[in-house]
CSV table of C-alpha atoms in Angstrom, one decimal:
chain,number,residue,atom,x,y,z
Z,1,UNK,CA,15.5,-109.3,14.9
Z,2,UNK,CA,19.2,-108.5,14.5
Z,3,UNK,CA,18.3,-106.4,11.2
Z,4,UNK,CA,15.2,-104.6,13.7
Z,5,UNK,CA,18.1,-103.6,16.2
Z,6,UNK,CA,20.2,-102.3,13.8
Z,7,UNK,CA,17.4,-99.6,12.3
Z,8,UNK,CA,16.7,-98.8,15.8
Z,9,UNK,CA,20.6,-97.8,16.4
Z,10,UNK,CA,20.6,-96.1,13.2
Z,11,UNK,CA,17.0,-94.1,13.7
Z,12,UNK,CA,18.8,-93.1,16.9
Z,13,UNK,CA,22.0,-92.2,15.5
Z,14,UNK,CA,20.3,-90.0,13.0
Z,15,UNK,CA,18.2,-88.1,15.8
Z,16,UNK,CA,21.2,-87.2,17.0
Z,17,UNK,CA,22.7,-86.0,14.4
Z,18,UNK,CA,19.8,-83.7,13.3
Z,19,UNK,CA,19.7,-82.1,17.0
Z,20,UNK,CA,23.6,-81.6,16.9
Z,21,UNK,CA,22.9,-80.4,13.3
Z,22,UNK,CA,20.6,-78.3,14.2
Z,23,UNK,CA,22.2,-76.6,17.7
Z,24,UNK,CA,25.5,-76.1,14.9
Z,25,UNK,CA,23.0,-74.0,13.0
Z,26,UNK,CA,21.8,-72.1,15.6
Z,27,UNK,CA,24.6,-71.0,17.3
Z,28,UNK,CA,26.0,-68.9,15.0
Z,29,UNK,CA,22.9,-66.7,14.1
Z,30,UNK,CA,22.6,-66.2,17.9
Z,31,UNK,CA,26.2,-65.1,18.1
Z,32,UNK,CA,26.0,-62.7,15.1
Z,33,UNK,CA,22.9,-61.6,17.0
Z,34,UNK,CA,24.7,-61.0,19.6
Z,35,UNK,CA,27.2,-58.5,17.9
Z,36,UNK,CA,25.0,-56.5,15.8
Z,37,UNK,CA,22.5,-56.1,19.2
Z,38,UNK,CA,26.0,-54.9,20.8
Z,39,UNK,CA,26.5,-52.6,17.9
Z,40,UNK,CA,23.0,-50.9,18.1
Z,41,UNK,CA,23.0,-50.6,21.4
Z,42,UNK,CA,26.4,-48.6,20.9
Z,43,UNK,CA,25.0,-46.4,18.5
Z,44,UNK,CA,22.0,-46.0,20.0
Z,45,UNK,CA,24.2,-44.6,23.3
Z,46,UNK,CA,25.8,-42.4,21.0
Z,47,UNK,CA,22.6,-40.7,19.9
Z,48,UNK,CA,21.7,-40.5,23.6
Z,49,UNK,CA,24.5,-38.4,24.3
Z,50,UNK,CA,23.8,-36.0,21.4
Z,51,UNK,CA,20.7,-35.6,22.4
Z,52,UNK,CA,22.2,-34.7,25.6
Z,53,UNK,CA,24.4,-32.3,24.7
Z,54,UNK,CA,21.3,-30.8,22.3
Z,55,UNK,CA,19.0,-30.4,25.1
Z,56,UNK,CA,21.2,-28.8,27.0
Z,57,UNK,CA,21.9,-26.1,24.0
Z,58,UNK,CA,17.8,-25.9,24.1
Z,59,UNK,CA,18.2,-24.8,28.1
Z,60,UNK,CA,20.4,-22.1,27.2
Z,61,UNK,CA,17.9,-20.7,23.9
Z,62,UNK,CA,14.4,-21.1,26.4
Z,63,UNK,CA,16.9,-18.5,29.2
Z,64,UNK,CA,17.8,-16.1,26.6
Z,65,UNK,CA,14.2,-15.8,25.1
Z,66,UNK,CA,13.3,-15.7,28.8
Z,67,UNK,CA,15.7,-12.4,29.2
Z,68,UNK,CA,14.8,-11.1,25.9
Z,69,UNK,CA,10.9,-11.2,27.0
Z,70,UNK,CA,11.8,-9.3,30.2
Z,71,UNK,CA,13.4,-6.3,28.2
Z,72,UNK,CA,11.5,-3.2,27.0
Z,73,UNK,CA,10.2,-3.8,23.7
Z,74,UNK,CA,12.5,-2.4,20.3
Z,75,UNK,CA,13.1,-3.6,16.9
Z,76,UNK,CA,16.4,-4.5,18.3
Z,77,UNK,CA,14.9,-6.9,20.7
Z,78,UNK,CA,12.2,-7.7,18.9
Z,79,UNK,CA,15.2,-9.2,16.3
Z,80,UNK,CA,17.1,-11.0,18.7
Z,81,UNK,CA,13.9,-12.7,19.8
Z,82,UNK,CA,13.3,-14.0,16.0
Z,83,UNK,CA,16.8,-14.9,15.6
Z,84,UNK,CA,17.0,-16.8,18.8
Z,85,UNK,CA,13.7,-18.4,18.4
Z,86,UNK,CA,14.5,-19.7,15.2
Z,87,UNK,CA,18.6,-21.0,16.5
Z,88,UNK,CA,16.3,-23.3,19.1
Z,89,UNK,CA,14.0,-24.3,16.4
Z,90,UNK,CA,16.8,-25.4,14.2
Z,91,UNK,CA,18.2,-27.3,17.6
Z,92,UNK,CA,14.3,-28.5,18.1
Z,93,UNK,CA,14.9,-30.0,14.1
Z,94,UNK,CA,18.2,-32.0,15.4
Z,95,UNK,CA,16.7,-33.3,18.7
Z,96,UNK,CA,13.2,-34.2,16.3
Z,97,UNK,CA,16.4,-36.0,14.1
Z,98,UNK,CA,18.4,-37.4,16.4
Z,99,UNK,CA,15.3,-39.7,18.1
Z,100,UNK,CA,14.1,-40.5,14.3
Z,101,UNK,CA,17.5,-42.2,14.0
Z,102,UNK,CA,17.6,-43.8,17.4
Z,103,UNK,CA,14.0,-44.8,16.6
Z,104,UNK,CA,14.7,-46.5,13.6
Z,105,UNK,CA,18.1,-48.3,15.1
Z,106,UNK,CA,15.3,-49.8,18.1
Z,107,UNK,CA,13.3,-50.6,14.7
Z,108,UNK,CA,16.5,-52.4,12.9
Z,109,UNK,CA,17.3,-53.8,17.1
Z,110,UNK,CA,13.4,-55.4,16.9
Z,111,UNK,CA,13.7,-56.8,13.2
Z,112,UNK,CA,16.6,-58.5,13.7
Z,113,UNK,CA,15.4,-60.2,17.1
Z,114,UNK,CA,12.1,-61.3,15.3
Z,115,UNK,CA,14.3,-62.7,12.2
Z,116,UNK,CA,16.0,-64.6,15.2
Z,117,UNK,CA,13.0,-65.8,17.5
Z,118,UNK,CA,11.5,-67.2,14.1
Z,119,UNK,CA,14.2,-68.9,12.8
Z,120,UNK,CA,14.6,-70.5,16.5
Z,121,UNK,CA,10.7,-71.5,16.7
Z,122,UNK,CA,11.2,-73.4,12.7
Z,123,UNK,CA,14.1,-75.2,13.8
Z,124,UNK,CA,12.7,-76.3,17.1
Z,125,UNK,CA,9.1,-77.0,14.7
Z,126,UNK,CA,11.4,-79.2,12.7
Z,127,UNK,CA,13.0,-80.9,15.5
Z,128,UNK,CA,9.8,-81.9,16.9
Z,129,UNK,CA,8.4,-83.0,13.8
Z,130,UNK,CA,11.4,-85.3,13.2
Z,131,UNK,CA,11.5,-86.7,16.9
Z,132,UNK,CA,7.6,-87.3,16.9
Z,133,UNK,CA,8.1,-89.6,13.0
Z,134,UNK,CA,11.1,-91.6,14.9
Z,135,UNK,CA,9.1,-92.3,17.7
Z,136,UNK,CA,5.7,-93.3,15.8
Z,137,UNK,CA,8.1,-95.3,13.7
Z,138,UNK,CA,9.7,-97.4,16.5
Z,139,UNK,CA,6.4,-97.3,18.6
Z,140,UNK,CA,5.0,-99.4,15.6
Z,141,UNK,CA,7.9,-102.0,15.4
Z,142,UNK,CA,6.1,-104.3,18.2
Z,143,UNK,CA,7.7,-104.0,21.3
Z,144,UNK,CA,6.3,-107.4,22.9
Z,145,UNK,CA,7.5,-108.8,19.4
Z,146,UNK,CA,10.9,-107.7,19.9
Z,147,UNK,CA,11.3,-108.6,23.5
Z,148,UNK,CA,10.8,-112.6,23.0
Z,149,UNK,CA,13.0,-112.8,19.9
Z,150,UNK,CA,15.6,-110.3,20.6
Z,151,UNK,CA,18.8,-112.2,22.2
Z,152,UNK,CA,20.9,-109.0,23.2
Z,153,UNK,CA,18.3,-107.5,26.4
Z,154,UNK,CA,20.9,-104.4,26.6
Z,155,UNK,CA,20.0,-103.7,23.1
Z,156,UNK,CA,16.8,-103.6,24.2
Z,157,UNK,CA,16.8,-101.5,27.3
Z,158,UNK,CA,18.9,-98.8,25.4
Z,159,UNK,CA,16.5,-98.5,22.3
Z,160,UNK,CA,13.5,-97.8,25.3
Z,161,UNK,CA,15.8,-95.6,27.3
Z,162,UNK,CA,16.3,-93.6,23.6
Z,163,UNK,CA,12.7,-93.4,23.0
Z,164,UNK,CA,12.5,-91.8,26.6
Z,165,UNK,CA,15.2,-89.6,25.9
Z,166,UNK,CA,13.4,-88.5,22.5
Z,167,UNK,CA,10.1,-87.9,24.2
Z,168,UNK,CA,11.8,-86.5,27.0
Z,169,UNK,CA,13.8,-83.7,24.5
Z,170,UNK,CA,10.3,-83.2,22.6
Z,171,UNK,CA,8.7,-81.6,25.9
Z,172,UNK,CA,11.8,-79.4,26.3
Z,173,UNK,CA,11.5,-78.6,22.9
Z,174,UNK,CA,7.5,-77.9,23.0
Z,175,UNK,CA,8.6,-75.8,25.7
Z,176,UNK,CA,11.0,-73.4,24.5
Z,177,UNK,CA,8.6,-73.1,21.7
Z,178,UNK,CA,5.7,-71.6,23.6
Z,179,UNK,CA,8.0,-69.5,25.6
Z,180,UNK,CA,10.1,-68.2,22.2
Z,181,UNK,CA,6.4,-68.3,20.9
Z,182,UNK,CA,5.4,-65.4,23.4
Z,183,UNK,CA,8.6,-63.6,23.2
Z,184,UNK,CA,7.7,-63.2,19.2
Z,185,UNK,CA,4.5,-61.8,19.8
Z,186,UNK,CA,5.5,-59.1,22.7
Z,187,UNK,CA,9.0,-58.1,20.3
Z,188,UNK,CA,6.2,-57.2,17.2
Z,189,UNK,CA,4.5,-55.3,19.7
Z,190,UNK,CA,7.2,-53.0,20.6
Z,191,UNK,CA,7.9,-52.6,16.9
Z,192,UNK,CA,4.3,-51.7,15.7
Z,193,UNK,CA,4.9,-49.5,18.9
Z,194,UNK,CA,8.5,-48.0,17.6
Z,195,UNK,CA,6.8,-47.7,14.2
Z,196,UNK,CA,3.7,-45.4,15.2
Z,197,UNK,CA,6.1,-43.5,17.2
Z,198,UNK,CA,8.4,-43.1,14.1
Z,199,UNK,CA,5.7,-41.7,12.2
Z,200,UNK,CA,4.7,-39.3,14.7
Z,201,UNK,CA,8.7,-38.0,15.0
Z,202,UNK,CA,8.2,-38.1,10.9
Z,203,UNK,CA,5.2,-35.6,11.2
Z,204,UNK,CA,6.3,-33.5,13.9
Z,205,UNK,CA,9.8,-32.7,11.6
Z,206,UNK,CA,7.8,-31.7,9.0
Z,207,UNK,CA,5.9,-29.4,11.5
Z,208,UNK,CA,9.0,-28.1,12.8
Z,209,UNK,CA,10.3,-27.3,9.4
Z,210,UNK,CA,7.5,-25.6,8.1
Z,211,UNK,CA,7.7,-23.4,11.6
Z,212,UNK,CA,11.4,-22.3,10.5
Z,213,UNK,CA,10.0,-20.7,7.5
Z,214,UNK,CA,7.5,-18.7,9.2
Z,215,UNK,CA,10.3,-17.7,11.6
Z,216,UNK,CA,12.4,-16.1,8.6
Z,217,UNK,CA,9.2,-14.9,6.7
Z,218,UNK,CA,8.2,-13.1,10.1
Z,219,UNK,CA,11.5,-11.7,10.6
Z,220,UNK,CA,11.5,-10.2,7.1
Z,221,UNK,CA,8.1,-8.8,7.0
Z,222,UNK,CA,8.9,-7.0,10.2
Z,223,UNK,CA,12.3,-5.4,9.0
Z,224,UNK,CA,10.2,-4.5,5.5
Z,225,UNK,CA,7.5,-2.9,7.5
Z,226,UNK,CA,9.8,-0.7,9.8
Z,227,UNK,CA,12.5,0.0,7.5
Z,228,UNK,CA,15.3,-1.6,9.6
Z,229,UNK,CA,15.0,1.5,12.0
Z,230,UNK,CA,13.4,2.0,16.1
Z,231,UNK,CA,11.1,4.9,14.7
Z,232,UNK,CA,9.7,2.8,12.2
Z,233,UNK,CA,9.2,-0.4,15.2
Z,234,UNK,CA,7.6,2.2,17.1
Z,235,UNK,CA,5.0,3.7,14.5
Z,236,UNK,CA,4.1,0.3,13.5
Z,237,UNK,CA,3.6,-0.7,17.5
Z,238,UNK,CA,1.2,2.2,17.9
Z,239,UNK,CA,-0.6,1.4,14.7
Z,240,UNK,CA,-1.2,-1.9,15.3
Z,241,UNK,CA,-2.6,-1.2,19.2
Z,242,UNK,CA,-4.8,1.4,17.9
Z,243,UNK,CA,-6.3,-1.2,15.4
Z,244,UNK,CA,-6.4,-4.1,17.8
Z,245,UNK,CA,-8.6,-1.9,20.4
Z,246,UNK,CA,-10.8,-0.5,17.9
Z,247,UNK,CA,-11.5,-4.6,16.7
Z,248,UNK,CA,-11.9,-5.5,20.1
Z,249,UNK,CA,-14.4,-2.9,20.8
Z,250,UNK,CA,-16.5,-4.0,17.7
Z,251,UNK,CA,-16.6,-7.2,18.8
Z,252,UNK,CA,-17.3,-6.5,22.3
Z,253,UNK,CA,-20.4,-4.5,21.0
Z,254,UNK,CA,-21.2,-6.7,18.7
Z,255,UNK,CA,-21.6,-10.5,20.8
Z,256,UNK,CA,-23.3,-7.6,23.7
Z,257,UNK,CA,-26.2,-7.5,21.2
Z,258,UNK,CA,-26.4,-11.2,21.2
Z,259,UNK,CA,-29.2,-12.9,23.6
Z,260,UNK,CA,-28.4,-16.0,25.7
Z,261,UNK,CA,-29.6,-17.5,28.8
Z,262,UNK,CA,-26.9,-18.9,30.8
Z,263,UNK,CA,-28.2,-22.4,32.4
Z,264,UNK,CA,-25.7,-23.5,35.0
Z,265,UNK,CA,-27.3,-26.7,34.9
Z,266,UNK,CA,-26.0,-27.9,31.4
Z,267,UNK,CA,-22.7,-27.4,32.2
Z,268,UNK,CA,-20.2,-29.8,33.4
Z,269,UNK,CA,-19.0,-29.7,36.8
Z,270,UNK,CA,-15.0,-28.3,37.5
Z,271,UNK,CA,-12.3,-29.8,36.3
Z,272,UNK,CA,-13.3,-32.1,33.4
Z,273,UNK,CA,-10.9,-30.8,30.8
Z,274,UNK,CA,-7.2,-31.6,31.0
Z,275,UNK,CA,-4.2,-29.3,29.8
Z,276,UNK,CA,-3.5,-28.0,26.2
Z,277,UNK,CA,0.1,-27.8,27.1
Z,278,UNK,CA,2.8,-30.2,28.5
Z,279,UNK,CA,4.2,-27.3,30.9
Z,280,UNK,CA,1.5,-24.8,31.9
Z,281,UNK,CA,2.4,-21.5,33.0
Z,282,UNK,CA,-0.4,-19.1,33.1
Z,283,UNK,CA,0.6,-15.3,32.2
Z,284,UNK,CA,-3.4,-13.3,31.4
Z,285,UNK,CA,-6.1,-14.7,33.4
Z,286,UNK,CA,-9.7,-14.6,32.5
Z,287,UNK,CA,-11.2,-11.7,32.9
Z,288,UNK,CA,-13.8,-10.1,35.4
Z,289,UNK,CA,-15.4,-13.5,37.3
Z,290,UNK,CA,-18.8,-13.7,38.2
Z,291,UNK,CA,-20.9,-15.9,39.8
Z,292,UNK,CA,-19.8,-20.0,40.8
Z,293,UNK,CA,-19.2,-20.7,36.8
Z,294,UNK,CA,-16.7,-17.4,36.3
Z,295,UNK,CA,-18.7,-15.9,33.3
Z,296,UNK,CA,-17.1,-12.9,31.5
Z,297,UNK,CA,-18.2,-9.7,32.6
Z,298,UNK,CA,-15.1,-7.3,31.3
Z,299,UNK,CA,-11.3,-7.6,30.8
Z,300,UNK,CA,-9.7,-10.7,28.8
Z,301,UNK,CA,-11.7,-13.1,27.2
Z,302,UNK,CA,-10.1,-16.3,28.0
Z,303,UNK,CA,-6.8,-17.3,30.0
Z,304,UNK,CA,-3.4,-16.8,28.0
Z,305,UNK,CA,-0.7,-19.5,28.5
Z,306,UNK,CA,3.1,-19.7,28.5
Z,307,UNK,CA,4.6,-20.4,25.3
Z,308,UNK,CA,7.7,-18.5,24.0
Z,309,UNK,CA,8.5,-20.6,21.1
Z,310,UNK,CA,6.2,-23.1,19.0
Z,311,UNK,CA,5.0,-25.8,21.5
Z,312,UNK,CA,2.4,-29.1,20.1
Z,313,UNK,CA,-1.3,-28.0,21.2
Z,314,UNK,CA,-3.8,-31.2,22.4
Z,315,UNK,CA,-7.6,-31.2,22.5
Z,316,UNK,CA,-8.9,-30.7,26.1
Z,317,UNK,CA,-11.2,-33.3,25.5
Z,318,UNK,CA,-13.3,-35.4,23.1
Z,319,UNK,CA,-14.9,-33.3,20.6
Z,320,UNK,CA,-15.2,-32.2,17.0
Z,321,UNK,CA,-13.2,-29.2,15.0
Z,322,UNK,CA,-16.4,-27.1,14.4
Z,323,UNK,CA,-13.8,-24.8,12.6
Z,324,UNK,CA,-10.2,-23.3,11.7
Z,325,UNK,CA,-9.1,-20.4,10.2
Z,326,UNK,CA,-6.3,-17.0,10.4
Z,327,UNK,CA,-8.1,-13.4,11.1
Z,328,UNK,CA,-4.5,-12.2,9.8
Z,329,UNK,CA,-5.4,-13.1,6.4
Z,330,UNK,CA,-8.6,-10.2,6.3
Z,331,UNK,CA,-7.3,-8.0,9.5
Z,332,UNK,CA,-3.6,-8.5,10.4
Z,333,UNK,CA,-2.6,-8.1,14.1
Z,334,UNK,CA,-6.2,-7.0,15.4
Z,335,UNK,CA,-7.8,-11.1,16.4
Z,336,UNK,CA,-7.0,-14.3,17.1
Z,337,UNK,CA,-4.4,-15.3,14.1
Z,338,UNK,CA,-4.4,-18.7,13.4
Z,339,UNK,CA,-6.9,-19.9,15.4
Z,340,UNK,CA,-9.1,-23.6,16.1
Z,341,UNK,CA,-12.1,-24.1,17.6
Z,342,UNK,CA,-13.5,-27.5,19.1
Z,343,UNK,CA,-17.0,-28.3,20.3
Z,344,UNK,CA,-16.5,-31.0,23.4
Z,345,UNK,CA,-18.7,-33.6,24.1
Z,346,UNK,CA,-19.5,-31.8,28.0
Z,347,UNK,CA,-21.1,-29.0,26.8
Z,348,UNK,CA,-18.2,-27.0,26.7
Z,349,UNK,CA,-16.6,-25.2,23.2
Z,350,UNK,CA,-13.2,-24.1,23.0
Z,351,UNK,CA,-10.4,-21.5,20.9
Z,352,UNK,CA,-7.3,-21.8,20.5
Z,353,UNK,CA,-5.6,-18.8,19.4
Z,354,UNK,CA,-2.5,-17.0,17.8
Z,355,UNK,CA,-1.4,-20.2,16.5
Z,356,UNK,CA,1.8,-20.9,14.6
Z,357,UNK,CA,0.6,-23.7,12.4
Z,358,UNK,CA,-2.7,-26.1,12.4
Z,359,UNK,CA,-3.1,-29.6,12.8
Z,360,UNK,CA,-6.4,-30.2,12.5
Z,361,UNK,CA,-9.6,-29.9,9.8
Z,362,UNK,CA,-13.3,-28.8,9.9
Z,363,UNK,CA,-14.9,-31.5,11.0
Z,364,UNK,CA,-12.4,-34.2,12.1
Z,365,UNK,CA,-13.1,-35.6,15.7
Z,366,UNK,CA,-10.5,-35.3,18.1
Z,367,UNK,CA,-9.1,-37.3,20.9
Z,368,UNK,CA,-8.1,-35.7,24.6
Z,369,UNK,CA,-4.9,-35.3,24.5
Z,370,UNK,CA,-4.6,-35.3,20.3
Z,371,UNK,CA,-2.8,-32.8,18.8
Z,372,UNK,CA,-4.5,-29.8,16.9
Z,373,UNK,CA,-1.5,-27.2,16.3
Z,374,UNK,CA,1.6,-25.6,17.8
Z,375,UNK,CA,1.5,-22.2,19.5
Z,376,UNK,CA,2.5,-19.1,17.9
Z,377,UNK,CA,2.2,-15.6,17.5
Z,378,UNK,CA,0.1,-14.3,15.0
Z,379,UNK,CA,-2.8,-12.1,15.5
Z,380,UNK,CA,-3.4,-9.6,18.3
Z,381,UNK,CA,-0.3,-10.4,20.5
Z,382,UNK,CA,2.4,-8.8,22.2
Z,383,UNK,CA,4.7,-11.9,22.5
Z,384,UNK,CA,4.0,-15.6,21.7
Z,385,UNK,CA,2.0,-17.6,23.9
Z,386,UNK,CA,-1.4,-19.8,23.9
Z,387,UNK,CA,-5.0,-18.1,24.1
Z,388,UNK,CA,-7.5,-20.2,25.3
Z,389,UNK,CA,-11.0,-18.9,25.2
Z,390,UNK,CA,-13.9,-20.8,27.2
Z,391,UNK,CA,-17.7,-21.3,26.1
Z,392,UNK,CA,-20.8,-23.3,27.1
Z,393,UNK,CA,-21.7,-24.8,23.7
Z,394,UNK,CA,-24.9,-23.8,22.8
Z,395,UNK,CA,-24.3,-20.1,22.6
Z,396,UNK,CA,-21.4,-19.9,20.3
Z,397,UNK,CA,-20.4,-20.7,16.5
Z,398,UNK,CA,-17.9,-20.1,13.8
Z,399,UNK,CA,-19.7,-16.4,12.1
Z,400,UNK,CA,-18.0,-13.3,10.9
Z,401,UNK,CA,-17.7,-10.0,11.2
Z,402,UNK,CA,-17.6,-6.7,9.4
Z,403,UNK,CA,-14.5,-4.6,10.8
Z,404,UNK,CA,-14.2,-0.8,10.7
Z,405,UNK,CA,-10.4,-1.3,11.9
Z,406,UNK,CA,-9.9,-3.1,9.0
Z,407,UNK,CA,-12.5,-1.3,6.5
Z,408,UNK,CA,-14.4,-3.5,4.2
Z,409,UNK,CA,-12.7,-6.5,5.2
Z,410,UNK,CA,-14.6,-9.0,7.0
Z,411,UNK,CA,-13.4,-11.7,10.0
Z,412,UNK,CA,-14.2,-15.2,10.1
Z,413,UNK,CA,-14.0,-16.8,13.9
Z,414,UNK,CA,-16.1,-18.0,16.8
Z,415,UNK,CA,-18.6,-15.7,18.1
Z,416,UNK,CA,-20.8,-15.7,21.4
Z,417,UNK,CA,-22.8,-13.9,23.6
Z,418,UNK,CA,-20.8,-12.0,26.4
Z,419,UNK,CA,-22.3,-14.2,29.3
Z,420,UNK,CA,-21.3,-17.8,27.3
Z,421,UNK,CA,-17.5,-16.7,28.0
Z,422,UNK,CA,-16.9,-19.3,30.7
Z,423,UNK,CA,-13.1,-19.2,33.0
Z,424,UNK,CA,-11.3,-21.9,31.4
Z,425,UNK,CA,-9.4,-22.4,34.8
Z,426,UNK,CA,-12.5,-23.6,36.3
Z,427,UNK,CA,-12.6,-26.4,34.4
Z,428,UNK,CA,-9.1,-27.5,34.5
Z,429,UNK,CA,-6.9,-29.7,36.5
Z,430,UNK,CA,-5.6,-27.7,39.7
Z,431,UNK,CA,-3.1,-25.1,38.6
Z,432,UNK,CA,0.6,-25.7,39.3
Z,433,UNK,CA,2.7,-23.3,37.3
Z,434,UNK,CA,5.3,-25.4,35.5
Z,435,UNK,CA,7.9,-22.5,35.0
């Protein structure tokens, strides 16, 4: 029984030396934890203050574009706006930067924590598994046995008060293992979070970049066309108006011929479509209103929004890309530019135009709220900004048509009957202008 007592004692000694062993183990990887966590979150402050400081700089570009918009328009002007416009793109590019590095900092942040939480949930997995054999192990030894022949009864008693204690650490251990258990699985959230959101930083870069090169092809075309000199701003001003309101009176003449009966009851009740903008500011409203839907009778075709540099466009609601395209490319300065038009799933079809760049394809099915372009300002525009032209469904579709502005060239866009035009306004959110 003597030789029983001593493999008890020494069962029990080793416990104890694997769970000191193992809390040795652990405490340094929580300690190094601890200072590259302290060193990320430094960095990541750093960035924070850049970003600061580079929002700030943004303030100042948005007030001077602001000013420039409010002067009379000149080649000079006209210049500065470019140039200015592209200095807060380029800022737009650092900010876009800036939050991809302090993204992928949170990412590094996350890894390491994960590396952590897993090594802490194999240790304590091996420290239950080693106090669960010890146990079984003594557990079988006999205990009735050993009472009657053992002579040393404090022996006894401290053997049963370790096999409490074992147990006893086993639950604690079970514990901390469903609680470092959940931790795991919320920290892997927040990174497959951080990662989706590091893509979509990734993408809108790339956006951003390829809207800088516009910005200095623009610039350049316009100093080609006008020769570097106010006359030549001014001829090519007139030109272009004249064109632009001999295209819009085709086309007004043209979707006049069209038939359509309006039915008030397929359409969608107000305010079912949310904003294409983060900040709305309205500048054109729709034009003539008539009747409780606000069909188009004359004046502007749709409601133009404030956007003086590029700005990310979103669906208004669920629907389909029925079509994409650029009137610029057959008929510069005379249409819509870059345009995209979505067919909703509430009866309702919409076009966004005088885009900067397109997100989105023929055909691919769109999400409220998903992106589908940046604003711009190509085709028939005095300034940037976002047109947004209305329609109920049925009466309108992607066709084309022959210009005498722009003779023998031929337009591709959405067309509909003058009475489809619907007042995008109406089915919006109530308007508070986000200046």
């Amino acid at each position: 029984m003597r030789k029983k007592h001593k493999m008890y004692k020494k069962l029990f000694k080793r416990i104890l030396v694997s769970v000191f062993i193992l809390t040795i183990l652990a405490t340094p990887l929580f300690l190094v934890q601890a200072d590259t966590a302290a060193e990320i979150q430094a960095k990541i402050a750093e960035k924070n203050a850049a970003l600061a400081q580079l929002e700030a700089q943004l303030k100042i570009y948005q007030n001077e574009l602001d000013n420039l918009s409010k002067q009379k328009s000149s080649l000079n002007v006209s210049i500065k706006q470019l140039d200015t416009t592209k200095k807060k793109l380029m800022t737009d590019i650092s900010v876009t930067q800036k939050k991809i590095d302090k993204m992928n900092l949170s990412i590094e942040n996350l890894s390491s924590d994960i590396q952590t939480k897993e090594g802490n949930i194999s240790d304590s997995l091996a420290s239950i598994k080693l106090e669960i054999r010890n146990t079984h192990e003594l557990e079988q030894k006999g205990w009735l046995e050993t009472l009657l022949s053992e002579n040393n009864f404090s022996d006894i008693w401290n053997d049963i008060d370790n096999i409490a204690s074992i147990r006893k650490r086993m639950l604690e251990n079970l514990g901390i293992l469903r609680e470092t258990k959940t931790a795991l699985e919320d920290t892997r959230e927040l990174s497959i979070d951080a990662k989706e959101e590091l893509l979509g930083l990734k993408s809108k870069l790339g956006d951003q970049e390829k809207i800088v090169v516009q910005n200095v092809n623009e610039k350049s075309k316009l100093l080609s066309q006008t020769k570097s000199t106010e006359t030549g701003y001014q001829k090519l001003v007139q030109t272009e108006l004249a064109k632009k309101q001999a295209f819009e009176k085709e086309l007004r003449d043209f979707e006049s011929q069209l038939k359509f009966i309006l039915d008030p009851s397929k359409l969608p009740s107000a305010g079912v479509l949310s904003w294409p903008l983060d900040r709305i500011y309205v500048t054109q409203e729709f034009g003539a209103k008539t009747g409780p839907h606000r069909t188009y009778a004359s004046g502007h075709s749709g409601t133009d929004f404030r956007a003086r540099t590029p700005l990310p466009i979103y669906a208004m609601a669920d629907g389909v890309v029925q079509g994409t395209g650029d009137t610029d490319i057959a008929c510069a300065g005379v249409s819509f530019g870059r345009w995209v038009f979505i067919e909703y799933t509430n009866g309702l079809s919409s076009t966004y135009g005088h885009l900067s760049l397109i997100k989105a394809a023929e055909g691919q099915a769109v999400k409220r709220g998903e992106l589908v372009g940046y604003t711009g300002g190509t085709g028939r525009v005095t300034a940037p900004h976002l047109h947004v032209s209305l329609y109920a469904s049925s009466a309108v579709k992607v066709s084309t048509v022959p210009s005498l502005a722009c003779p023998g060239k031929i337009l591709k866009q959405p067309i509909a009957a003058i009475n489809a035009y619907l007042d995008p306004m109406f089915y919006l959110p109530p308007y508070v202008p986000q200046p």
